[in-house]
Amino acid sequence: MKALCWTGINKLKIENVDEPTILDPGDAIVKVTLSASCGSDLHLLGGYVPGMRAGDILGHEFMGEIVATGSGVQHRRVGDRVVVCSFMSCGQCWYCRNELTSLCDNTNPHPGLGEGLFGASTGGCFGYSQITGGFAGSHATYVRVPHIDTGAFLIPDGVSDEQAVFASDAVPTGWMGADLGGVKPGDVVAVWGAGGVGQMAARAAMLLGAEKVIVIDRLPERLEQVRTVIGAETLDYSSTEVMAELRERTGGRGPDVAIEAVGMEAHSQRPDYLYDKVKTMLKLETDRPTAVREAIMAARKGGSVFVLGVFGGLVDKFPLGAVMNKGLTLRSGQQHGHRYIPMLLERIAAGEISTGHLATHVMPLEEAPRGYEMFKTKQDGCVRAVFRP
């Protein structure tokens, strides 16, 4: 079968690989209908996340049809049209029972890597390096899905493929940021990043009752989507001083909840961006926390900051003093999608959440290397490239 493989830093190639097979009784094979690019994939592409091996298949945000099941599968059957959560859940361990499914103890066969880097391992994730288990990703014709009973969700009639695919990762990730960030009715919420996750975090905040939601970015096509599809306010950081503008829009107080949806390769007009750029080039830090710093400094006293963007290592000049002295609540995490996806599919079906607009470029899998180049360099207004095997 055809698959998009990582062959080295900033190198992708379509290769012929063996089709996956059932390995465990709870497995299923899913024929991929659509698989979306994600900003966190760019961290893998650029070599910022350790544990990549030449030939690894990328992709973690996907939907498709079940074509084979293992002998232990009870709740899913061949022919089901499903969206699959990017992280895996055994459904049995302490973390899964407490709905912290991306921290599952039983789905990552390489726990030592995460323990060495983070003090504990994450759960397994499709197509996201050996650190999350070394599983083959979804940019392929077929993908093996472990724990299919807990990880795959039936797509309601009337929800298109282009709508459903983002319920795999972007929609639950954004919802988790607003939910665990503590958004409540009447809040003012600021979201850094107007990509798929940032837009979904903004929409979630609105549905949770926020009085005002402001999304910060610099790319006009993304900011336009925020205004016209999501219905939130926007702030272009390339033409406005963010801190001053946020104070102006919040009566001098700052946002109640600040959600960072950018990650380790953040861009900024501020001097600390150049500082971080040099430090990462010299291998003196691994990630650029520009947006995280700004979110912490902008949040009101006693407010909440939630970090949704992916980070993989160490950062410099972290404003811990601001966190402590302003009394902020700081939270983060990979998405616990299993607790949200059924509800989110219902909201998508009901028209409460729009997702299809994110798929600005749908193309055959064979064109995925070009799609990632467009996505990385923001060519032709590309918000997300989505691949059809």
CSV table of C-alpha atoms in Angstrom, one decimal:
chain,number,residue,atom,x,y,z
A,1,MET,CA,0.0,0.0,0.0
A,2,LYS,CA,1.0,3.7,-0.3
A,3,ALA,CA,2.0,5.6,2.7
A,4,LEU,CA,3.6,9.0,3.5
A,5,CYS,CA,6.9,8.3,5.3
A,6,TRP,CA,9.4,10.5,7.2
A,7,THR,CA,12.8,9.9,5.6
A,8,GLY,CA,14.8,12.6,7.4
A,9,ILE,CA,14.6,16.2,8.7
A,10,ASN,CA,12.3,18.1,6.4
A,11,LYS,CA,12.1,15.1,4.0
A,12,LEU,CA,8.9,13.2,3.2
A,13,LYS,CA,8.3,10.5,0.6
A,14,ILE,CA,5.4,8.4,-0.6
A,15,GLU,CA,6.6,4.8,-0.3
A,16,ASN,CA,5.2,1.3,-0.8
A,17,VAL,CA,4.8,-0.5,2.5
A,18,ASP,CA,3.3,-3.7,3.8
A,19,GLU,CA,-0.4,-3.6,4.7
A,20,PRO,CA,-1.1,-3.8,8.4
A,21,THR,CA,-2.4,-6.9,10.0
A,22,ILE,CA,-4.3,-7.8,13.2
A,23,LEU,CA,-1.8,-8.3,16.0
A,24,ASP,CA,-4.0,-8.4,19.1
A,25,PRO,CA,-7.6,-9.5,19.7
A,26,GLY,CA,-8.7,-5.9,20.3
A,27,ASP,CA,-7.3,-4.6,17.0
A,28,ALA,CA,-9.1,-3.6,13.9
A,29,ILE,CA,-7.9,-2.5,10.4
A,30,VAL,CA,-9.4,0.8,9.2
A,31,LYS,CA,-9.4,1.7,5.5
A,32,VAL,CA,-8.6,5.4,5.7
A,33,THR,CA,-11.0,7.8,3.9
A,34,LEU,CA,-9.4,11.1,5.0
A,35,SER,CA,-6.3,11.9,7.0
A,36,ALA,CA,-5.5,15.5,8.0
A,37,SER,CA,-2.2,17.2,8.4
A,38,CYS,CA,-1.7,18.9,11.8
A,39,GLY,CA,0.6,21.6,13.0
A,40,SER,CA,2.2,19.2,15.5
A,41,ASP,CA,3.3,17.0,12.5
A,42,LEU,CA,5.5,19.9,11.4
A,43,HIS,CA,7.5,19.5,14.7
A,44,LEU,CA,8.2,15.9,13.6
A,45,LEU,CA,9.1,17.0,10.1
A,46,GLY,CA,11.6,19.5,11.4
A,47,GLY,CA,13.3,17.1,13.8
A,48,TYR,CA,12.1,18.9,16.9
A,49,VAL,CA,10.6,15.8,18.4
A,50,PRO,CA,13.1,13.0,19.2
A,51,GLY,CA,12.5,9.4,18.4
A,52,MET,CA,11.7,9.6,14.7
A,53,ARG,CA,13.1,6.8,12.5
A,54,ALA,CA,13.4,6.8,8.7
A,55,GLY,CA,10.4,5.1,7.2
A,56,ASP,CA,8.0,6.1,10.0
A,57,ILE,CA,4.5,6.7,8.6
A,58,LEU,CA,3.0,10.1,9.6
A,59,GLY,CA,-0.6,11.0,10.4
A,60,HIS,CA,-2.8,10.9,13.5
A,61,GLU,CA,-6.0,12.7,12.6
A,62,PHE,CA,-8.3,10.4,10.5
A,63,MET,CA,-11.5,8.7,9.8
A,64,GLY,CA,-12.5,5.8,7.7
A,65,GLU,CA,-14.2,2.4,7.5
A,66,ILE,CA,-13.5,-0.7,9.5
A,67,VAL,CA,-12.6,-3.6,7.2
A,68,ALA,CA,-11.3,-6.2,9.7
A,69,THR,CA,-11.6,-6.9,13.4
A,70,GLY,CA,-9.8,-9.0,15.9
A,71,SER,CA,-11.4,-11.9,17.8
A,72,GLY,CA,-11.8,-9.8,21.0
A,73,VAL,CA,-13.6,-6.8,19.4
A,74,GLN,CA,-17.2,-6.4,20.9
A,75,HIS,CA,-18.6,-3.0,20.0
A,76,ARG,CA,-17.4,-2.3,16.5
A,77,ARG,CA,-17.9,-4.2,13.3
A,78,VAL,CA,-16.8,-4.4,9.7
A,79,GLY,CA,-18.4,-1.7,7.7
A,80,ASP,CA,-18.7,0.9,10.5
A,81,ARG,CA,-17.8,4.5,9.5
A,82,VAL,CA,-15.7,5.8,12.3
A,83,VAL,CA,-13.5,8.6,13.5
A,84,VAL,CA,-10.5,7.4,15.5
A,85,CYS,CA,-9.0,9.4,18.4
A,86,SER,CA,-5.4,10.2,17.8
A,87,PHE,CA,-4.4,8.9,21.2
A,88,MET,CA,-5.1,5.4,22.3
A,89,SER,CA,-6.9,4.3,25.5
A,90,CYS,CA,-7.0,0.8,27.0
A,91,GLY,CA,-10.1,1.8,29.0
A,92,GLN,CA,-8.9,-0.1,32.0
A,93,CYS,CA,-6.0,1.6,33.7
A,94,TRP,CA,-6.3,4.3,36.4
A,95,TYR,CA,-5.8,7.1,33.9
A,96,CYS,CA,-8.4,5.8,31.5
A,97,ARG,CA,-11.0,5.2,34.2
A,98,ASN,CA,-10.4,8.9,35.3
A,99,GLU,CA,-10.8,10.2,31.7
A,100,LEU,CA,-7.2,11.1,31.4
A,101,THR,CA,-6.9,8.9,28.3
A,102,SER,CA,-3.8,10.4,26.6
A,103,LEU,CA,-1.9,9.3,29.7
A,104,CYS,CA,-2.9,5.7,29.4
A,105,ASP,CA,-0.5,3.3,31.1
A,106,ASN,CA,-1.0,0.4,28.7
A,107,THR,CA,-1.0,1.7,25.1
A,108,ASN,CA,2.7,2.8,24.8
A,109,PRO,CA,5.1,-0.1,24.2
A,110,HIS,CA,8.1,2.2,24.6
A,111,PRO,CA,7.5,3.8,28.1
A,112,GLY,CA,11.2,4.2,28.9
A,113,LEU,CA,11.6,7.0,26.3
A,114,GLY,CA,8.9,9.2,27.9
A,115,GLU,CA,10.1,8.3,31.4
A,116,GLY,CA,13.6,9.6,30.5
A,117,LEU,CA,12.3,12.8,28.9
A,118,PHE,CA,9.2,13.7,31.0
A,119,GLY,CA,9.5,11.6,34.1
A,120,ALA,CA,6.6,9.4,32.9
A,121,SER,CA,5.4,8.1,29.6
A,122,THR,CA,2.4,9.2,27.6
A,123,GLY,CA,-0.2,6.9,26.1
A,124,GLY,CA,0.2,5.6,22.5
A,125,CYS,CA,-0.5,7.9,19.6
A,126,PHE,CA,-0.7,7.2,15.9
A,127,GLY,CA,2.3,8.4,13.8
A,128,TYR,CA,4.0,10.4,16.4
A,129,SER,CA,7.5,9.0,17.0
A,130,GLN,CA,8.9,6.2,19.2
A,131,ILE,CA,8.1,8.4,22.2
A,132,THR,CA,4.4,7.7,21.8
A,133,GLY,CA,4.9,4.1,20.8
A,134,GLY,CA,6.2,4.1,17.3
A,135,PHE,CA,2.8,3.3,15.8
A,136,ALA,CA,2.2,3.6,12.1
A,137,GLY,CA,0.3,6.7,11.2
A,138,SER,CA,-2.8,7.3,9.2
A,139,HIS,CA,-1.4,8.9,6.0
A,140,ALA,CA,-1.8,5.5,4.4
A,141,THR,CA,-4.4,3.3,2.7
A,142,TYR,CA,-4.9,1.2,5.8
A,143,VAL,CA,-4.0,1.6,9.5
A,144,ARG,CA,-4.1,-0.8,12.4
A,145,VAL,CA,-6.1,0.5,15.3
A,146,PRO,CA,-5.4,-1.1,18.7
A,147,HIS,CA,-8.3,-1.0,21.3
A,148,ILE,CA,-10.8,-0.2,18.6
A,149,ASP,CA,-13.7,-0.6,21.0
A,150,THR,CA,-12.5,2.4,23.0
A,151,GLY,CA,-10.8,4.5,20.3
A,152,ALA,CA,-13.2,4.5,17.4
A,153,PHE,CA,-16.5,6.4,17.3
A,154,LEU,CA,-19.5,6.0,15.0
A,155,ILE,CA,-20.0,9.0,12.7
A,156,PRO,CA,-23.6,10.3,12.7
A,157,ASP,CA,-25.5,10.3,9.4
A,158,GLY,CA,-25.4,13.7,7.8
A,159,VAL,CA,-21.9,14.5,9.0
A,160,SER,CA,-19.5,14.6,6.0
A,161,ASP,CA,-16.1,13.1,5.9
A,162,GLU,CA,-14.5,16.6,5.8
A,163,GLN,CA,-16.5,17.5,9.0
A,164,ALA,CA,-15.8,14.2,10.8
A,165,VAL,CA,-12.1,14.0,10.3
A,166,PHE,CA,-11.3,16.9,12.6
A,167,ALA,CA,-13.2,15.2,15.5
A,168,SER,CA,-10.2,12.9,15.7
A,169,ASP,CA,-7.9,15.6,17.2
A,170,ALA,CA,-8.5,19.3,16.5
A,171,VAL,CA,-12.0,19.5,17.9
A,172,PRO,CA,-11.5,17.6,21.1
A,173,THR,CA,-8.1,19.2,21.7
A,174,GLY,CA,-9.6,22.7,21.4
A,175,TRP,CA,-12.6,21.7,23.6
A,176,MET,CA,-10.3,20.3,26.3
A,177,GLY,CA,-8.4,23.6,26.4
A,178,ALA,CA,-11.6,25.6,27.1
A,179,ASP,CA,-13.0,22.9,29.4
A,180,LEU,CA,-10.0,22.2,31.6
A,181,GLY,CA,-8.9,25.9,31.3
A,182,GLY,CA,-12.0,26.6,33.3
A,183,VAL,CA,-14.0,28.7,30.9
A,184,LYS,CA,-17.4,29.7,32.4
A,185,PRO,CA,-20.3,31.9,31.5
A,186,GLY,CA,-19.3,35.6,31.3
A,187,ASP,CA,-15.6,35.0,30.9
A,188,VAL,CA,-13.3,36.8,28.5
A,189,VAL,CA,-11.1,34.3,26.7
A,190,ALA,CA,-8.0,34.9,24.6
A,191,VAL,CA,-6.6,32.2,22.2
A,192,TRP,CA,-3.2,32.3,20.8
A,193,GLY,CA,-3.2,30.7,17.3
A,194,ALA,CA,-5.9,30.6,14.7
A,195,GLY,CA,-5.1,27.2,13.2
A,196,GLY,CA,-7.6,24.3,13.6
A,197,VAL,CA,-7.0,23.7,17.3
A,198,GLY,CA,-7.1,27.5,18.1
A,199,GLN,CA,-10.4,27.9,16.2
A,200,MET,CA,-11.9,24.9,17.9
A,201,ALA,CA,-10.8,26.2,21.3
A,202,ALA,CA,-12.5,29.5,20.5
A,203,ARG,CA,-15.7,27.9,19.5
A,204,ALA,CA,-15.7,25.7,22.6
A,205,ALA,CA,-15.2,28.8,24.8
A,206,MET,CA,-18.2,30.4,23.1
A,207,LEU,CA,-20.4,27.3,23.6
A,208,LEU,CA,-19.3,27.2,27.3
A,209,GLY,CA,-20.7,30.7,27.8
A,210,ALA,CA,-17.7,33.0,27.3
A,211,GLU,CA,-18.9,36.6,26.9
A,212,LYS,CA,-16.0,37.6,24.6
A,213,VAL,CA,-13.4,35.4,22.7
A,214,ILE,CA,-10.4,37.0,21.1
A,215,VAL,CA,-8.2,34.9,18.7
A,216,ILE,CA,-4.6,36.1,18.1
A,217,ASP,CA,-2.7,35.3,14.8
A,218,ARG,CA,-1.2,37.1,11.9
A,219,LEU,CA,-2.4,35.1,8.9
A,220,PRO,CA,-5.3,36.9,7.2
A,221,GLU,CA,-7.1,33.8,5.8
A,222,ARG,CA,-7.1,32.2,9.3
A,223,LEU,CA,-8.3,35.4,11.0
A,224,GLU,CA,-11.1,35.7,8.4
A,225,GLN,CA,-12.2,32.2,9.2
A,226,VAL,CA,-12.3,33.1,12.9
A,227,ARG,CA,-14.5,36.1,12.2
A,228,THR,CA,-16.9,34.6,9.6
A,229,VAL,CA,-17.2,30.9,10.7
A,230,ILE,CA,-16.3,30.8,14.4
A,231,GLY,CA,-17.8,34.2,15.2
A,232,ALA,CA,-15.1,35.4,17.5
A,233,GLU,CA,-13.1,38.6,17.6
A,234,THR,CA,-9.5,38.7,16.1
A,235,LEU,CA,-6.2,40.4,16.9
A,236,ASP,CA,-3.4,40.6,14.3
A,237,TYR,CA,-0.2,40.5,16.3
A,238,SER,CA,1.8,41.7,13.3
A,239,SER,CA,0.1,45.1,13.4
A,240,THR,CA,-0.9,45.5,17.1
A,241,GLU,CA,0.8,45.3,20.5
A,242,VAL,CA,-1.0,42.3,21.9
A,243,MET,CA,-0.7,43.1,25.6
A,244,ALA,CA,-1.9,46.7,25.3
A,245,GLU,CA,-4.8,45.6,23.0
A,246,LEU,CA,-5.9,42.9,25.3
A,247,ARG,CA,-5.9,45.3,28.3
A,248,GLU,CA,-8.0,47.7,26.2
A,249,ARG,CA,-10.6,45.0,25.3
A,250,THR,CA,-10.8,43.7,28.9
A,251,GLY,CA,-11.2,46.9,30.8
A,252,GLY,CA,-7.6,46.9,31.9
A,253,ARG,CA,-7.8,43.5,33.6
A,254,GLY,CA,-6.7,40.9,31.0
A,255,PRO,CA,-8.4,37.7,29.9
A,256,ASP,CA,-9.9,35.4,32.4
A,257,VAL,CA,-8.6,32.4,30.5
A,258,ALA,CA,-5.7,32.4,28.1
A,259,ILE,CA,-5.3,29.4,25.8
A,260,GLU,CA,-2.1,28.8,24.0
A,261,ALA,CA,-2.6,26.8,20.7
A,262,VAL,CA,0.7,27.4,18.9
A,263,GLY,CA,3.4,25.1,20.3
A,264,MET,CA,7.1,24.8,20.2
A,265,GLU,CA,7.7,26.7,16.9
A,266,ALA,CA,5.9,29.9,17.8
A,267,HIS,CA,6.4,33.0,15.8
A,268,SER,CA,6.4,36.6,17.1
A,269,GLN,CA,7.3,40.1,16.3
A,270,ARG,CA,8.9,40.6,19.7
A,271,PRO,CA,12.7,40.4,20.5
A,272,ASP,CA,12.3,37.2,22.5
A,273,TYR,CA,11.4,35.4,19.2
A,274,LEU,CA,14.9,36.1,17.8
A,275,TYR,CA,16.4,35.1,21.2
A,276,ASP,CA,14.6,31.8,21.1
A,277,LYS,CA,15.5,31.3,17.4
A,278,VAL,CA,19.2,31.6,18.2
A,279,LYS,CA,19.0,29.4,21.3
A,280,THR,CA,17.3,26.6,19.4
A,281,MET,CA,19.7,26.8,16.5
A,282,LEU,CA,22.6,26.5,19.0
A,283,LYS,CA,20.8,23.6,20.8
A,284,LEU,CA,20.7,25.6,24.0
A,285,GLU,CA,16.9,25.1,24.2
A,286,THR,CA,14.6,22.8,22.3
A,287,ASP,CA,11.3,24.8,22.0
A,288,ARG,CA,10.3,28.4,21.4
A,289,PRO,CA,7.7,29.3,24.1
A,290,THR,CA,7.0,32.8,22.7
A,291,ALA,CA,3.2,32.5,22.8
A,292,VAL,CA,3.2,30.8,26.3
A,293,ARG,CA,5.2,33.7,27.8
A,294,GLU,CA,2.7,36.2,26.3
A,295,ALA,CA,-0.3,34.2,27.5
A,296,ILE,CA,1.1,34.1,31.0
A,297,MET,CA,1.9,37.8,31.1
A,298,ALA,CA,-1.5,38.8,29.5
A,299,ALA,CA,-3.8,36.7,31.8
A,300,ARG,CA,-5.6,38.6,34.5
A,301,LYS,CA,-4.6,38.1,38.1
A,302,GLY,CA,-6.0,34.9,39.4
A,303,GLY,CA,-6.8,33.8,35.9
A,304,SER,CA,-6.1,30.5,34.1
A,305,VAL,CA,-3.6,29.6,31.3
A,306,PHE,CA,-4.0,26.4,29.4
A,307,VAL,CA,-1.2,25.2,27.0
A,308,LEU,CA,-2.6,23.2,24.1
A,309,GLY,CA,0.4,23.6,21.8
A,310,VAL,CA,2.8,20.6,21.7
A,311,PHE,CA,6.1,21.0,23.5
A,312,GLY,CA,8.8,18.4,23.6
A,313,GLY,CA,11.7,19.5,25.8
A,314,LEU,CA,13.2,22.5,27.5
A,315,VAL,CA,12.5,26.2,27.3
A,316,ASP,CA,14.3,29.3,28.5
A,317,LYS,CA,13.1,32.6,30.2
A,318,PHE,CA,9.9,31.0,31.5
A,319,PRO,CA,8.0,33.6,33.5
A,320,LEU,CA,7.4,31.4,36.6
A,321,GLY,CA,7.4,34.5,38.8
A,322,ALA,CA,4.4,35.8,36.9
A,323,VAL,CA,2.6,32.5,37.4
A,324,MET,CA,3.2,32.6,41.1
A,325,ASN,CA,2.8,36.3,41.9
A,326,LYS,CA,-0.4,36.7,39.8
A,327,GLY,CA,-1.9,33.6,41.3
A,328,LEU,CA,-2.4,31.9,37.9
A,329,THR,CA,-3.6,28.4,37.4
A,330,LEU,CA,-1.4,26.8,34.7
A,331,ARG,CA,-2.5,23.5,33.0
A,332,SER,CA,-1.6,21.6,29.9
A,333,GLY,CA,-1.9,18.2,28.3
A,334,GLN,CA,-2.3,16.1,25.2
A,335,GLN,CA,-6.0,15.6,24.3
A,336,HIS,CA,-8.2,13.3,26.3
A,337,GLY,CA,-10.4,12.9,23.3
A,338,HIS,CA,-12.3,9.8,24.4
A,339,ARG,CA,-14.2,11.9,27.0
A,340,TYR,CA,-15.3,14.5,24.4
A,341,ILE,CA,-15.6,12.9,20.9
A,342,PRO,CA,-19.2,11.4,21.2
A,343,MET,CA,-20.5,14.7,22.5
A,344,LEU,CA,-18.6,16.7,19.8
A,345,LEU,CA,-19.9,14.6,17.0
A,346,GLU,CA,-23.4,15.3,18.2
A,347,ARG,CA,-22.7,19.0,18.2
A,348,ILE,CA,-21.2,18.9,14.7
A,349,ALA,CA,-24.3,17.0,13.5
A,350,ALA,CA,-26.5,19.7,15.1
A,351,GLY,CA,-24.6,22.5,13.4
A,352,GLU,CA,-23.2,23.9,16.7
A,353,ILE,CA,-19.6,23.4,15.6
A,354,SER,CA,-18.3,24.0,12.0
A,355,THR,CA,-15.2,22.1,11.0
A,356,GLY,CA,-15.3,21.4,7.2
A,357,HIS,CA,-13.9,24.9,6.5
A,358,LEU,CA,-10.6,23.8,8.0
A,359,ALA,CA,-10.0,21.4,5.1
A,360,THR,CA,-8.9,24.2,2.7
A,361,HIS,CA,-6.9,21.7,0.5
A,362,VAL,CA,-8.1,18.2,-0.1
A,363,MET,CA,-5.8,16.1,-2.3
A,364,PRO,CA,-4.8,12.6,-3.1
A,365,LEU,CA,-2.3,10.9,-0.7
A,366,GLU,CA,0.2,10.8,-3.5
A,367,GLU,CA,0.4,14.6,-3.3
A,368,ALA,CA,0.9,14.7,0.5
A,369,PRO,CA,4.6,15.9,0.3
A,370,ARG,CA,3.4,18.9,-1.7
A,371,GLY,CA,0.5,19.3,0.7
A,372,TYR,CA,2.8,19.5,3.7
A,373,GLU,CA,5.0,22.0,2.0
A,374,MET,CA,2.0,24.2,1.3
A,375,PHE,CA,0.8,23.8,4.9
A,376,LYS,CA,4.3,24.5,6.4
A,377,THR,CA,4.9,27.6,4.3
A,378,LYS,CA,1.2,28.8,4.4
A,379,GLN,CA,0.9,28.8,0.6
A,380,ASP,CA,-2.4,29.5,-1.1
A,381,GLY,CA,-4.1,30.2,2.2
A,382,CYS,CA,-3.6,26.6,3.4
A,383,VAL,CA,-5.1,26.1,6.9
A,384,ARG,CA,-5.1,22.3,6.7
A,385,ALA,CA,-4.1,19.9,3.9
A,386,VAL,CA,-6.3,16.7,4.0
A,387,PHE,CA,-5.3,13.6,2.1
A,388,ARG,CA,-7.6,11.0,0.5
A,389,PRO,CA,-5.8,7.6,-0.1
